[in-house]
Amino acid sequence: MSDQQAQGKGSNQGYTTDQGATFDALVVGAGFAGLYMLHRLRAMGMRVRVYEAGDNVGGTWYWNRYPGARCDAESLAYSYSFSPELEQEWQWSERYASQPEILRYVEHVADRFDLRRDIRFERRVNHAHYDSQNQRWNLSTEQGDTATAPICIMATGCLSVPQLPDIDGLDDFQGARYQASHWPHEGVDFSGLRVGVIGTGSSAIQAIPEIAKQAAQLTVLQRTPNFSVPAQNGPLDPEFAQAFKANYRDHRRYHQRGLSSGFGDLEVVPRERAPMAESALPLSKQEIAEICDTYWNTGGARFMGAIADAFINEEANAKVAAYVHDKIHSIVQDGQTAAALCPTDHPIGTKRICVDTNYYATYNRDNVRLVNLRQTPIEQITATGVQTSQEHIELDALVLATGFDAMTGALLRMDIQGVDGVRLADQWQAGPVSYLGLMVSGFPNLFTVTGPGSPSVLSNMMVSIEQHVDFICDCLEHMRDGQKTTVEPAAAAQAQWVEHVNEVANATLFPKGGSWYLGANVEGKPQVFMPYAAGVGVYREVCEDVVADDYRGFQFG
Ligand code: NA7
């Protein structure tokens, strides 16, 4: 165990604030993206400073410590591929890793590659201004650091700005209040308590079965139900893991980088046992059930890959949704509760499908009750609970799992100014624009890892993060070789890319989802489908083609 781990923090011990410090590159965020970025830049001989708001590494996995928090991509696929030694030596214990295990992994990576010494923890960047004359980015933090570098990389995550509900009286509640995305590090014991959960997205769907095991009474306050499929999680069979690791390179190359989502978990269900259909339209209910059962019983988000036209054809989608509705009714004993749990307001998959462990069955417990807020909305939160239009629910603890200002939230929370003081917030007033989700015209040498306009949240984030970091490093090397000092997208190339991203999204059912992919969960946020929906394989080819064509669409100065 390193000294820093012994202190239980990333550790800033002995460090003063930066005052006008000069670096070759500045990185914001020390999650998976920021850490790999730092590792690569350092290998290029750059002097790098990383600022991180948390007191340790891990990003999403540092903050989201709610009970049941778990990755929805399989652990063998949701891991770095850049170091064959790392991928061989790290042993995952479960098919889907829990948050504590992922956090241990990130901390191991930080130590193994000696990354902490260039990271300043508990530093929140508030300004990033481009100085055109000196071609430098000047950053400052809320804690008083100032630093400057020609390159600035935002590794700020896609789901890192929590969204609190705008409910009357929220602050009046006198019981214990918890936020899924800001969970106490020491954990929470709900034994004997009357607990309320607001929200039924992925976070809540993972937390509810765990809280239900402890609480005396759990009331789930649901506004909109979500589709969820079972993870079928369990211990990772060491023999399977070993065999998988023997083919890690092939797996990474073909299943993760080449396929659409990058989840790369096909080998868990061998192809011969994973029936797929091009279209649901000619299939009977029984035939759909036979296909979907395979995926339901073997588990995971690959369920949405079973029927190819489910993402593009409403009728096909409705058939898959009907299968899940039937499943919910077959699991949940109370008919009214089952009906309330069936999503009918969006096509299945157009909001990120949740992957759960015993979520629906949890409603069969005597101590769990679902309140349908569509029928009885919350009127206000009181000192002792929640007042709906029908009743007052007495609570000792209230858990908020109400989502995030996704994809643009973390970037727009900072004051980012490019050439001539143009603010990113103004450029993005009608929704984010970018070239390849990597750069924005007018903001030279500012890179966004998994930014809007790239596959990001529609993919296995590890795959997309590594691809972006590698792209950025290749681009910086290209600049070094060509003695160029600045890069930014041409406005025309950016406009074309934005149009293309929209075209691809509009050919799918995604825009009908009313999801955080669109910004629909944040009042006043422009509704634009933000991720690139063509898949990681296609996107990688586009990026490779851009590079091969002498960085088509980028301007070097
Ligand atoms: P999500 O998926 O955005 O879910 C947020 C939930 O909170 C959702 O059920 C919302 O219902 C609910 N919500 C938000 N505001 C309110 C109010 N005011 N009243 C009642 N309910 C409310 O966030 P998660 O953290 O669960 O998951 C985010 C991603 O993290 C997930 O997709 C995975 O990729 C990992 P609504 O739908 O708005 O009616």
Coordinates of C-alpha atoms in Angstrom, one line a residue, residues 434 436-437 452-454 495-507 528-534:
S434 CA -17.8 20.0 -32.2
L436 CA -15.6 14.5 -34.0
G437 CA -16.6 15.3 -30.4
P452 CA -20.6 15.5 -27.4
G453 CA -20.5 14.4 -31.0
S454 CA -18.5 11.2 -30.3
A495 CA -20.7 22.2 -39.2
Q496 CA -20.7 19.2 -41.5
W497 CA -19.9 16.9 -38.6
V498 CA -22.7 18.3 -36.5
E499 CA -25.1 17.8 -39.4
H500 CA -23.9 14.2 -39.8
V501 CA -24.3 13.4 -36.1
N502 CA -27.9 14.7 -36.3
E503 CA -28.6 12.7 -39.5
V504 CA -27.3 9.5 -37.9
A505 CA -29.4 10.1 -34.8
N506 CA -32.5 11.0 -36.8
A507 CA -32.3 7.7 -38.6
V528 CA -30.0 18.0 -29.2
F529 CA -29.1 14.4 -29.5
M530 CA -25.5 14.6 -28.2
P531 CA -23.7 11.3 -28.8
Y532 CA -22.7 10.0 -32.2
A533 CA -24.9 7.0 -32.8
A534 CA -23.1 5.2 -35.6

